[in-house]
XYZ file of C-alpha atoms in Angstrom:
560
model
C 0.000 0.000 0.000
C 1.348 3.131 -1.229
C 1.719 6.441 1.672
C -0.931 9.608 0.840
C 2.669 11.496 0.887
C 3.835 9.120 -2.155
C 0.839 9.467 -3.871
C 1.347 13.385 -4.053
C 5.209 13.060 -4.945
C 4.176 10.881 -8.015
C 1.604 13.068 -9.402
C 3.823 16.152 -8.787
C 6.636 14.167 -10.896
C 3.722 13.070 -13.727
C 2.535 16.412 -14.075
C 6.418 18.482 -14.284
C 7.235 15.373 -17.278
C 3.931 15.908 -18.851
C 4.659 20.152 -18.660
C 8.001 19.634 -19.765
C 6.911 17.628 -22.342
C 4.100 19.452 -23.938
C 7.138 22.236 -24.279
C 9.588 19.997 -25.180
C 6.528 19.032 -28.358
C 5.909 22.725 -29.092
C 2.402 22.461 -27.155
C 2.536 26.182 -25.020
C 0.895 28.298 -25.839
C 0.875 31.737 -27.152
C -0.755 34.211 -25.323
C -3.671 36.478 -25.902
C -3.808 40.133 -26.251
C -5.706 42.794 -27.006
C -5.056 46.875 -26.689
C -6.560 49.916 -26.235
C -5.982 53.566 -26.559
C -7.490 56.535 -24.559
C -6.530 59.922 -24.885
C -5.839 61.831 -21.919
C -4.275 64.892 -22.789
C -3.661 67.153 -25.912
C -0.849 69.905 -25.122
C 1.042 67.405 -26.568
C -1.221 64.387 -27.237
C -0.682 61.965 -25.326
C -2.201 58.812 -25.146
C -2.552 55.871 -22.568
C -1.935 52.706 -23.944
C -3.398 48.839 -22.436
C -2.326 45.660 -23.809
C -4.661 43.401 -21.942
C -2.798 39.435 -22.181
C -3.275 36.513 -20.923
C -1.140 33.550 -21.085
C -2.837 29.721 -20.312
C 0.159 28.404 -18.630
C 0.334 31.388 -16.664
C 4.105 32.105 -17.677
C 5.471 35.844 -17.033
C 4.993 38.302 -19.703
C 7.173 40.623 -21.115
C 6.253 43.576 -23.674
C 7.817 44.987 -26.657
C 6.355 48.856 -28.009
C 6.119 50.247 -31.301
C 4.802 53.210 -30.895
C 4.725 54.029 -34.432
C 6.222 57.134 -35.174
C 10.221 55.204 -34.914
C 10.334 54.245 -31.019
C 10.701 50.947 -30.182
C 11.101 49.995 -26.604
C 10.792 47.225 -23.973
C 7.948 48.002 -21.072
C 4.992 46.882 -19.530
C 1.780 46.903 -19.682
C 0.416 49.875 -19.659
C 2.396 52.738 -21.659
C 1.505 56.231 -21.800
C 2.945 58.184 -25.106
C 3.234 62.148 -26.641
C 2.766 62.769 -30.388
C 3.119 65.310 -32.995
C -0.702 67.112 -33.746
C -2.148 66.390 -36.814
C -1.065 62.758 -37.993
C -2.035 59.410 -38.081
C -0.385 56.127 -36.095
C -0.356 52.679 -36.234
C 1.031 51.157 -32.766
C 2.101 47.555 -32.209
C 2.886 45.880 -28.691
C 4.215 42.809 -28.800
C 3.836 39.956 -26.166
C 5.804 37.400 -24.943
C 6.388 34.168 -22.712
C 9.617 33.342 -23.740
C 8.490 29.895 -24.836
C 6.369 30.077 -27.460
C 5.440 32.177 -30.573
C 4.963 35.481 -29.638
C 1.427 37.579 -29.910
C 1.146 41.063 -31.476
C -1.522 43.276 -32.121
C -2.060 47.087 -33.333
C -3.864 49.876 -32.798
C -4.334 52.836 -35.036
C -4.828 56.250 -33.307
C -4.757 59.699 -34.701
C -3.621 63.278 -33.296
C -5.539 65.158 -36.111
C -7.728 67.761 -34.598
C -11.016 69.583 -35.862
C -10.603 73.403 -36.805
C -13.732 75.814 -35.410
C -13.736 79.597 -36.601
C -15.214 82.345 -34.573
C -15.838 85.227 -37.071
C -17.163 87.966 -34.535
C -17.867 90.450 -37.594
C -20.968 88.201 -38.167
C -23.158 88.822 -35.400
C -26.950 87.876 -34.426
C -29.134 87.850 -31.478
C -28.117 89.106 -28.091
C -29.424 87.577 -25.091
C -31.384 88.568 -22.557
C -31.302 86.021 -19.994
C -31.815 82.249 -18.973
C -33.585 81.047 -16.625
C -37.182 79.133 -15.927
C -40.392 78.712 -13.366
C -41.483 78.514 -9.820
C -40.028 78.131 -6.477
C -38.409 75.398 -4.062
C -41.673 73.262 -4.179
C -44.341 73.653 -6.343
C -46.806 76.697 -5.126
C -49.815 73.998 -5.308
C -47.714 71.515 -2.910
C -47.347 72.479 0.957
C -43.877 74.876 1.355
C -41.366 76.200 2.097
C -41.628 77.865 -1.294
C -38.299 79.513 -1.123
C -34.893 79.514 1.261
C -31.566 81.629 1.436
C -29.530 78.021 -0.132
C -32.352 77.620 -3.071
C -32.377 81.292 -3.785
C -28.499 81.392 -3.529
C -28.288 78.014 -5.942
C -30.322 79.582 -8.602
C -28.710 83.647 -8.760
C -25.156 82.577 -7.607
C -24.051 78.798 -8.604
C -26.638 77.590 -11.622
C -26.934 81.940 -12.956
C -30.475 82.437 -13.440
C -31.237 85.905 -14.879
C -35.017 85.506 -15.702
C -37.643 83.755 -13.318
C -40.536 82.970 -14.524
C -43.815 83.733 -12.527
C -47.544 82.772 -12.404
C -50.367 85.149 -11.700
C -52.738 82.928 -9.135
C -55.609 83.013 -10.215
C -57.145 83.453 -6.746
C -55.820 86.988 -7.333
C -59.223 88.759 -7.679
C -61.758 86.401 -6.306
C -64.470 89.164 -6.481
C -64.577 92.210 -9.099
C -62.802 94.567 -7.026
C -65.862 97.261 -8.123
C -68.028 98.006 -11.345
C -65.651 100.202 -13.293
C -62.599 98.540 -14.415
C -60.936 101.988 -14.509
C -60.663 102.267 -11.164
C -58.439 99.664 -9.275
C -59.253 99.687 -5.770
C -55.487 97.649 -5.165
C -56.732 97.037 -1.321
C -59.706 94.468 -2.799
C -57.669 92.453 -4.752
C -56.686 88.409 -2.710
C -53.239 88.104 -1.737
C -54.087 85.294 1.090
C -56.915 83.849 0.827
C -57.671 80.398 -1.161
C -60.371 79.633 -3.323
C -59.673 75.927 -3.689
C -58.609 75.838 -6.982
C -55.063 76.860 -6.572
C -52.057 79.122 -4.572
C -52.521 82.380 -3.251
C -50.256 85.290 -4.024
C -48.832 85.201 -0.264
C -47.172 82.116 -1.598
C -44.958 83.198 -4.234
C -44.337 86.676 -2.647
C -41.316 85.741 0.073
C -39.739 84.113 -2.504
C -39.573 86.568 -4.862
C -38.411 89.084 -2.062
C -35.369 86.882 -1.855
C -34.752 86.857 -5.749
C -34.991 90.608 -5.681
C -32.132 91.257 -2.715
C -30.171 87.934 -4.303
C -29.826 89.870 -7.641
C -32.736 88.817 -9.848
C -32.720 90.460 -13.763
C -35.727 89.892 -14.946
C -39.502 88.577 -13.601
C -41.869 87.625 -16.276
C -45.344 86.235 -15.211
C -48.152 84.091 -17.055
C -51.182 83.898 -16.385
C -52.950 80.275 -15.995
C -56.283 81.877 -16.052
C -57.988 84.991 -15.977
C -60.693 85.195 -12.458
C -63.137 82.896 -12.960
C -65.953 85.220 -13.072
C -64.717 86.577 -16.364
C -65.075 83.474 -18.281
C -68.307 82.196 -19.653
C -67.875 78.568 -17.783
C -66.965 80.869 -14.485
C -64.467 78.314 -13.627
C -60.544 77.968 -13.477
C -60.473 75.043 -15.672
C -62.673 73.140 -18.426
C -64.163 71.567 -16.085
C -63.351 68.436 -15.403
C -61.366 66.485 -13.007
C -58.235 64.953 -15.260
C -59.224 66.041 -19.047
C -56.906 67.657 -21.417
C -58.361 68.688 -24.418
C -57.610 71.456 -27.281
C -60.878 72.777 -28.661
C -60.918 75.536 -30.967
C -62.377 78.686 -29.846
C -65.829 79.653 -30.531
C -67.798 82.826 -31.384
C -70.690 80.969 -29.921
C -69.959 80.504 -26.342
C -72.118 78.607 -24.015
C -71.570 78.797 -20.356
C -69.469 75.475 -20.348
C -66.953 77.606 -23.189
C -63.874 77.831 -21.149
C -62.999 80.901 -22.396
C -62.471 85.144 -21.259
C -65.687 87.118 -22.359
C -65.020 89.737 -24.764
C -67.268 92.211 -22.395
C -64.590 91.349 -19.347
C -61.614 92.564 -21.947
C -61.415 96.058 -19.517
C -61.591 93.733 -16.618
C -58.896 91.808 -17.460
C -56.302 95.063 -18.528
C -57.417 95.906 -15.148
C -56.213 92.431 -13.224
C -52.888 93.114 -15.058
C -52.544 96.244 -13.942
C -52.754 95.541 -10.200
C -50.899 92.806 -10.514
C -47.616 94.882 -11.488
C -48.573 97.352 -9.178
C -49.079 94.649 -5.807
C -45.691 92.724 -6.818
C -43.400 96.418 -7.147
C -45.599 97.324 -3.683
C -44.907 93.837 -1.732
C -41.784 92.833 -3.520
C -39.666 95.993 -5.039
C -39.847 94.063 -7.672
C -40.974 95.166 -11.991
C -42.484 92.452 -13.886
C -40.078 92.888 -17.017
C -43.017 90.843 -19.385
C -46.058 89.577 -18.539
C -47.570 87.083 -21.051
C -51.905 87.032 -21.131
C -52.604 83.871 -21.599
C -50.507 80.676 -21.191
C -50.834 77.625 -24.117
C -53.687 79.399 -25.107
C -55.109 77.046 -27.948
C -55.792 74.579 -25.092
C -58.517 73.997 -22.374
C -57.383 71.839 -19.806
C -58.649 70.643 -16.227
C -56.219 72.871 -14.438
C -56.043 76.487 -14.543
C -56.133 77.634 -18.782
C -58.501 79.731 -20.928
C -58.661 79.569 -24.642
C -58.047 82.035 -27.058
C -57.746 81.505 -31.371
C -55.489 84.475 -32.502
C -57.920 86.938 -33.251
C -59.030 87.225 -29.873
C -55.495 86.934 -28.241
C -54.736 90.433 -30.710
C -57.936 92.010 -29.399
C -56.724 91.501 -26.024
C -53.521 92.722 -26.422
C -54.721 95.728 -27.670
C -57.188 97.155 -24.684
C -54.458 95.264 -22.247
C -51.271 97.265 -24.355
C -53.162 100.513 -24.441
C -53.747 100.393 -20.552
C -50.470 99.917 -19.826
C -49.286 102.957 -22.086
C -52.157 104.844 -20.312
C -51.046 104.426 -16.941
C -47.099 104.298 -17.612
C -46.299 100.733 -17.235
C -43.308 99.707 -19.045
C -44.408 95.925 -18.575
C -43.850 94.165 -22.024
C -46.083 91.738 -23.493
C -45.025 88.109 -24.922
C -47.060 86.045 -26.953
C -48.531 83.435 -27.528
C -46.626 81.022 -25.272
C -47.956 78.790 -27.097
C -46.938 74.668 -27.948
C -47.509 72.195 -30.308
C -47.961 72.024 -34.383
C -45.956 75.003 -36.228
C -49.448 76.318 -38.024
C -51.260 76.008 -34.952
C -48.447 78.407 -33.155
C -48.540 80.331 -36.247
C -52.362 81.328 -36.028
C -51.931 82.412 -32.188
C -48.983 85.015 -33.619
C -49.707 86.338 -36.841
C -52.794 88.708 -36.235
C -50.808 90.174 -33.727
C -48.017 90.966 -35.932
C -50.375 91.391 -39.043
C -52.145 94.347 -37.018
C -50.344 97.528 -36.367
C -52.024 98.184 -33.447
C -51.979 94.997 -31.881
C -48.210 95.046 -32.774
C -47.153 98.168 -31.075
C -47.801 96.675 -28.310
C -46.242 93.008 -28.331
C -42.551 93.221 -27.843
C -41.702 89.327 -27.760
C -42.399 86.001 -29.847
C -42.297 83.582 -26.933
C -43.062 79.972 -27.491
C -43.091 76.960 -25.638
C -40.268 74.645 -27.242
C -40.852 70.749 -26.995
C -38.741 68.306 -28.570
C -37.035 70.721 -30.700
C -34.066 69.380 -30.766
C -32.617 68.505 -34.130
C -29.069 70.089 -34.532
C -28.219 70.259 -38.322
C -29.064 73.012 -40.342
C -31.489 70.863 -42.602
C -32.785 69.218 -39.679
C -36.971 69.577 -39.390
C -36.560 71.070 -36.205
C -33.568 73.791 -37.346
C -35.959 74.669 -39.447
C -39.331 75.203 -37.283
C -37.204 77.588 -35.171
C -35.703 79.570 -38.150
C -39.329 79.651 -39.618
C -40.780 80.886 -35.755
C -37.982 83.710 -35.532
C -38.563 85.082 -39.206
C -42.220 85.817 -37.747
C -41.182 88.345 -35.396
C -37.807 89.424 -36.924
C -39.350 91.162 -39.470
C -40.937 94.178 -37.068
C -37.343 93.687 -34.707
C -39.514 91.082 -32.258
C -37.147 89.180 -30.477
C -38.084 84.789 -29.977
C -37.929 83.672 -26.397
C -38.132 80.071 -25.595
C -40.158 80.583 -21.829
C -40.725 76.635 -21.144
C -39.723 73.152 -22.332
C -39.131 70.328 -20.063
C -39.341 66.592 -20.724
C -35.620 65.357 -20.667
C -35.204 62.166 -19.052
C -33.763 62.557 -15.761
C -30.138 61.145 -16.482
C -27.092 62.101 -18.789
C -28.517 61.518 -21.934
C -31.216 63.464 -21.075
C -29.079 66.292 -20.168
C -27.039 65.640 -23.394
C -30.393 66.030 -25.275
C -31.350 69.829 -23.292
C -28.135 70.719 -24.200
C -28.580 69.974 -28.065
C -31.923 71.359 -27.519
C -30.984 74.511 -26.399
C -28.190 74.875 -29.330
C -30.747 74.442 -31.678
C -32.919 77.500 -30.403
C -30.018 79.656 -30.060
C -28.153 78.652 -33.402
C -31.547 78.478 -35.773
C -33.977 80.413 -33.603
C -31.887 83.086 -32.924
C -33.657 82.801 -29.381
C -32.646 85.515 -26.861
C -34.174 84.007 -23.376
C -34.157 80.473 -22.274
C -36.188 79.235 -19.541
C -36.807 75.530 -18.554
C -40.665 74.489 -17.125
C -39.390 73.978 -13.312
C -36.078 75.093 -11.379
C -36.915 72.453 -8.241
C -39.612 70.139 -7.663
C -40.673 68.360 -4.306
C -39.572 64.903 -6.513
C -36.428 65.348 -9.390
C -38.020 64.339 -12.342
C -38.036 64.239 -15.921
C -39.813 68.026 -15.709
C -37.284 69.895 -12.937
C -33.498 70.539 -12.745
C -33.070 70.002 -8.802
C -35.389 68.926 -6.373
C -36.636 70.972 -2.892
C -34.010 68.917 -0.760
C -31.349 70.541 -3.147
C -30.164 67.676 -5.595
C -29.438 68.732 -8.490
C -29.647 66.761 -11.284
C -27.402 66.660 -14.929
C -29.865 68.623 -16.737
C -28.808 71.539 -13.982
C -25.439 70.703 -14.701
C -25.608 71.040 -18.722
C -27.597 74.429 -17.944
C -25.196 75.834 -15.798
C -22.595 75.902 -18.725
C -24.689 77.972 -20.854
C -26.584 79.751 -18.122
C -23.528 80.891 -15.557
C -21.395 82.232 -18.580
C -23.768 83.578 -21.054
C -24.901 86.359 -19.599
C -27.188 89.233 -20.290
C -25.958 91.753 -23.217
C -23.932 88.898 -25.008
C -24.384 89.010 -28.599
C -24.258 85.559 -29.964
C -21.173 85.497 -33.243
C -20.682 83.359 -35.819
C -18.561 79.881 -35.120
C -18.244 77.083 -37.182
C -17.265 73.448 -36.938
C -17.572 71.065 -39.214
C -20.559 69.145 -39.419
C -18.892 65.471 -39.831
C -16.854 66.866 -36.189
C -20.377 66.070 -34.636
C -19.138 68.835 -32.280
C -21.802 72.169 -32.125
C -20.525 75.078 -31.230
C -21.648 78.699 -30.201
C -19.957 81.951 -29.291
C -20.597 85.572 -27.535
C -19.127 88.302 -26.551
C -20.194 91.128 -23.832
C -18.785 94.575 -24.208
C -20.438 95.580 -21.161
C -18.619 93.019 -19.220
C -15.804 92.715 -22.024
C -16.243 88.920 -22.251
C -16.092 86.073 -24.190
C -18.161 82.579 -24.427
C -17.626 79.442 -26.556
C -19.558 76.693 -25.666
C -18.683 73.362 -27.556
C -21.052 70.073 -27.631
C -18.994 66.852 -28.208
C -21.951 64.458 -29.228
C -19.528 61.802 -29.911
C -20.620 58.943 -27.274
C -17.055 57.761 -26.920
C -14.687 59.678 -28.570
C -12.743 62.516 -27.324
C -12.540 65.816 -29.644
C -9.070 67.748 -30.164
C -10.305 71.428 -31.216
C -8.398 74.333 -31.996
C -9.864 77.461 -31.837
C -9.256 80.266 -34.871
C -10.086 83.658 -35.208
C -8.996 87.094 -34.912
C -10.462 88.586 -32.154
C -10.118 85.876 -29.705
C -8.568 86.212 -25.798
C -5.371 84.665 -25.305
C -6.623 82.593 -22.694
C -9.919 81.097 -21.616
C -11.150 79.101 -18.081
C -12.744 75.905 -18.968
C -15.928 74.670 -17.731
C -16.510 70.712 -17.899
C -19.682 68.681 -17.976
C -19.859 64.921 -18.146
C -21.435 61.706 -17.065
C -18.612 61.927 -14.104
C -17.908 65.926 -14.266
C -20.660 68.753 -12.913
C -19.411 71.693 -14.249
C -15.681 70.875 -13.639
C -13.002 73.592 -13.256
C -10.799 72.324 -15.286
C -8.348 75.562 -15.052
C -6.818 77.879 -17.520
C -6.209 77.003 -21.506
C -4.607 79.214 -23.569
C -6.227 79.748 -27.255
C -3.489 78.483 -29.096
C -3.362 75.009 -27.190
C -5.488 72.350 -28.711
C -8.933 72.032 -26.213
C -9.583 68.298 -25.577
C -13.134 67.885 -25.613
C -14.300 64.808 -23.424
C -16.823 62.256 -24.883
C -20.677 63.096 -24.817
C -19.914 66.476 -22.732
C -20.589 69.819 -22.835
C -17.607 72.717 -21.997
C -17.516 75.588 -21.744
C -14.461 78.186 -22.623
C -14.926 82.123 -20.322
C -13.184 84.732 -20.400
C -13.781 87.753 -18.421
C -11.325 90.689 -18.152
């Protein structure tokens, strides 16, 4: 009987004969490889290199480079190597056990980069503002509304300019008395609800806080007009959960869920006191005040419905009231969503009618998946087609809600393509998204009450923080195969400069180099990606090459 301790020596012995026989017969194997390449810098290009092997008899590895521009040299692994701009490489490693036939593989890489011009002869709209809606929670939630970190997020981290308002429509519960030329401002509701909705109490601390934080701009919209002045006296259409779009009639009934044309004083006369109450309580001038929000549709929630004829003949008694009494408020219109003929008939009475006209200062539309970034994209050309409406008479196109990106980094991705398509085709001077904060981050908000903030804040910030009011968007090119969109403003007030550049490639890095005449010598960078919010990613100078991460957003600033 043979020991256990015998039994372990033999098969030790078997298996060292049977090893150094399969070697001795040319059985080991080579190994396997494969490599990689990532580019991690570009002042000079340098890339990281991986040879990923494996060897079956698990022998030690050695590596042999060719880096492919004459360097040959022994090393491991992982090899990082600089190269000349503007040429292309094939690089080889080479693997080894020592034993067997060695493995090889090669990469090709290239250091050429993509040429954008910024021509700041050629010059176009110039913005006033970005922003969007509402307050920490949503007014028809329970608060807080507003706090010094929310306010403080919005002015001094994300750079809102414009905030975007609602007019409750609990604002004048009861006529405030029988001659709508005389506003008796101590009758209209600031506190008390009628059930349908928020009062004006509720927005009013907030916007205290925007005011001494720095707030631009306020623009309001009004849901609804008081119920009293609509045929269906009701904030809604009437129902519990329907949203419907019918056309307006010239044969209202008293379920017609629209403003009576008698009421037309009436409602001049809401507007007015509701300027006057928010400069009163809030020190605060509503820059634009829009009359009627999506008006083409009657929903269950606060809406009224107007076709364009009778959104003109508002703005005129509304317009000539506000000349009368000295209000500078201006008025946007039609705020309106959905097919381009349909927005079309809510604008072009307005701008068809000299009177009507004189008073609307702002084409403002609501802009939902409007998102296509090539000049012969469909939706390039819906907001070229929407800005040629108002351009003619000098009417600037603002973009006062959109929302709808999913709630992760492609979604951001998509906002930010969205928004270079209203500023590159639409010329669009203001920018505001549907919700700043919501009690819940979703799909419709940018942070939430408890202060997260999601991508889509992130992807804002880059356009919002540096493109500030008074820049005048110039021309910048890139080439369209680049997949890289780029725009570019400068500010004499503030004697700055903006480029922001889109990568859409989803996993390759961009080299850029920035031409141009009238550029800064220098630039801070601004980095968004799926791992980056906003990243500081120091000084560049204009002559470097700008490495441009995949599927990210940066941003070049320079202030003097």
């Amino acid at each position: 009987m043979i020991s256990n301790r015998y039994c372990v020596i033999f098969f030790v012995l078997l298996f060292a004969c049977s090893k150094k026989g399969d070697e001795a017969s040319g059985n080991n194997r080579s190994p396997n490889v494969t490599l990689s390449a990532e580019l991690i810098q570009a002042n000079p290009f340098t890339f990281r290199f991986t040879a990923t092997a494996t060897d079956q008899e698990f022998d030690p590895l050695t590596y042999t480079w060719d880096f492919g521009e004459g360097t040959t040299r022994s090393g491991t692994a992982k090899e990082n190597f600089s190269y000349p701009a503007d040429r292309d490489y094939t690089v080889k490693v080479t693997v080894s056990d020592g034993k067997s036939k060695p493995a090889e593989t090669t990469i090709n890489i290239s250091t050429r980069t993509t040429t954008i011009t910024v021509d700041a002869s050629k010059t176009f709209q110039t913005i006033e503002g970005f922003g969007g809606f509402g307050s920490q929670k949503e007014y028809w939630a329970n608060g807080p509304f507003t706090s010094d970190e929310y306010v403080n997020s919005l002015i001094n981290d994300l750079g809102l300019t414009i905030l975007r308002d609602n007019v409750p429509t609990s604002f004048e519960i009861v006529n405030d008395n029988n001659d709508p030329f005389v506003t008796d401002l101590s009758k209209f509701n600031l506190s008390t609800d009628i059930g349908h909705d928020e009062t004006l109490n509720d927005h009013l601390d907030h916007l205290r806080k925007m005011k001494a934080a720095g707030l631009q701009k306020l623009i309001a919209s009004i849901w609804s007009p008081a119920p009293w002045m609509k045929h269906n006296n009701k904030v809604g259409n009437g129902t519990q959960n329907q949203n419907s779009a019918p056309g307006y009639t010239t044969s209202p009934t008293t379920n017609t869920n629209q403003l009576k044309t008698d009421m037309y004083n009436e409602f001049a006369e809401y507007c007015v006191a509701y300027i006057r109450i928010i400069k009163r309580e809030t020190g605060l001038d509503v820059y634009a005040l829009s009359l009627q929000n999506e008006p083409r549709f009657s929903q269950f929630y606060a809406s009224c419905v107007h076709d364009g004829a009778a959104l003109r003949d508002v703005i005129k008694v509304v317009g000539k009231r506000f000349r009368d009494e000295g209000i500078a408020t201006k008025i946007f219109l039609p705020e309106d969503v959905g097919f381009l003929q349909g927005v079309e008939s809510m604008v072009k009475p307005t701008l068809d009618d000299a009177q009507a006209r004189q008073y609307a200062s702002i084409v403002a539309v609501h802009g939902y998946d409007l998102n296509g970034v090539t000049v012969a994209s469909p939706n390039a050309q819906t907001w070229q087609t929407m800005y040629n409406w108002g351009a003619v008479h000098n009417k600037p196109l603002w973009m006062t809600e959109t929302s709808g990106f999913k709630n992760d980094y492609y979604g951001a991705m998509a906002l930010a393509k969205a928004m270079y398509t209203a500023i590159r085709f639409g010329n669009v001077s203001a920018w505001l998204f549907w919700s700043l904060s919501t009690t819940t981050l979703d799909d419709y908000s940018l942070m939430n009450s408890a202060g997260v903030k999601s991508k889509r804040y992130y992807v804002s910030k880059n356009f919002y923080r540096y493109i500030r009011p008074g820049a005048v968007r110039i021309d910048i090119t890139a080439p369209e195969e680049s997949k890289v969109y780029a725009l570019a403003f400068q500010n004499t007030a503030q004697n700055s400069k903006t480029v922001v550049l889109i990568n859409d490639n989803k996993e390759t890095s961009k080299a850029v180099r920035l031409s141009g005449a009238a550029l800064p010598a220098n630039f801070k960078m601004y980095v968004t990606t799926a791992d980056d919010d906003t990243k500081d990613a120091g000084s560049v100078n204009t002559t470097d090459i700008v490495l441009l991460p995949p599927n990210s957003v940066v941003t070049l600033y320079k202030e003097n």
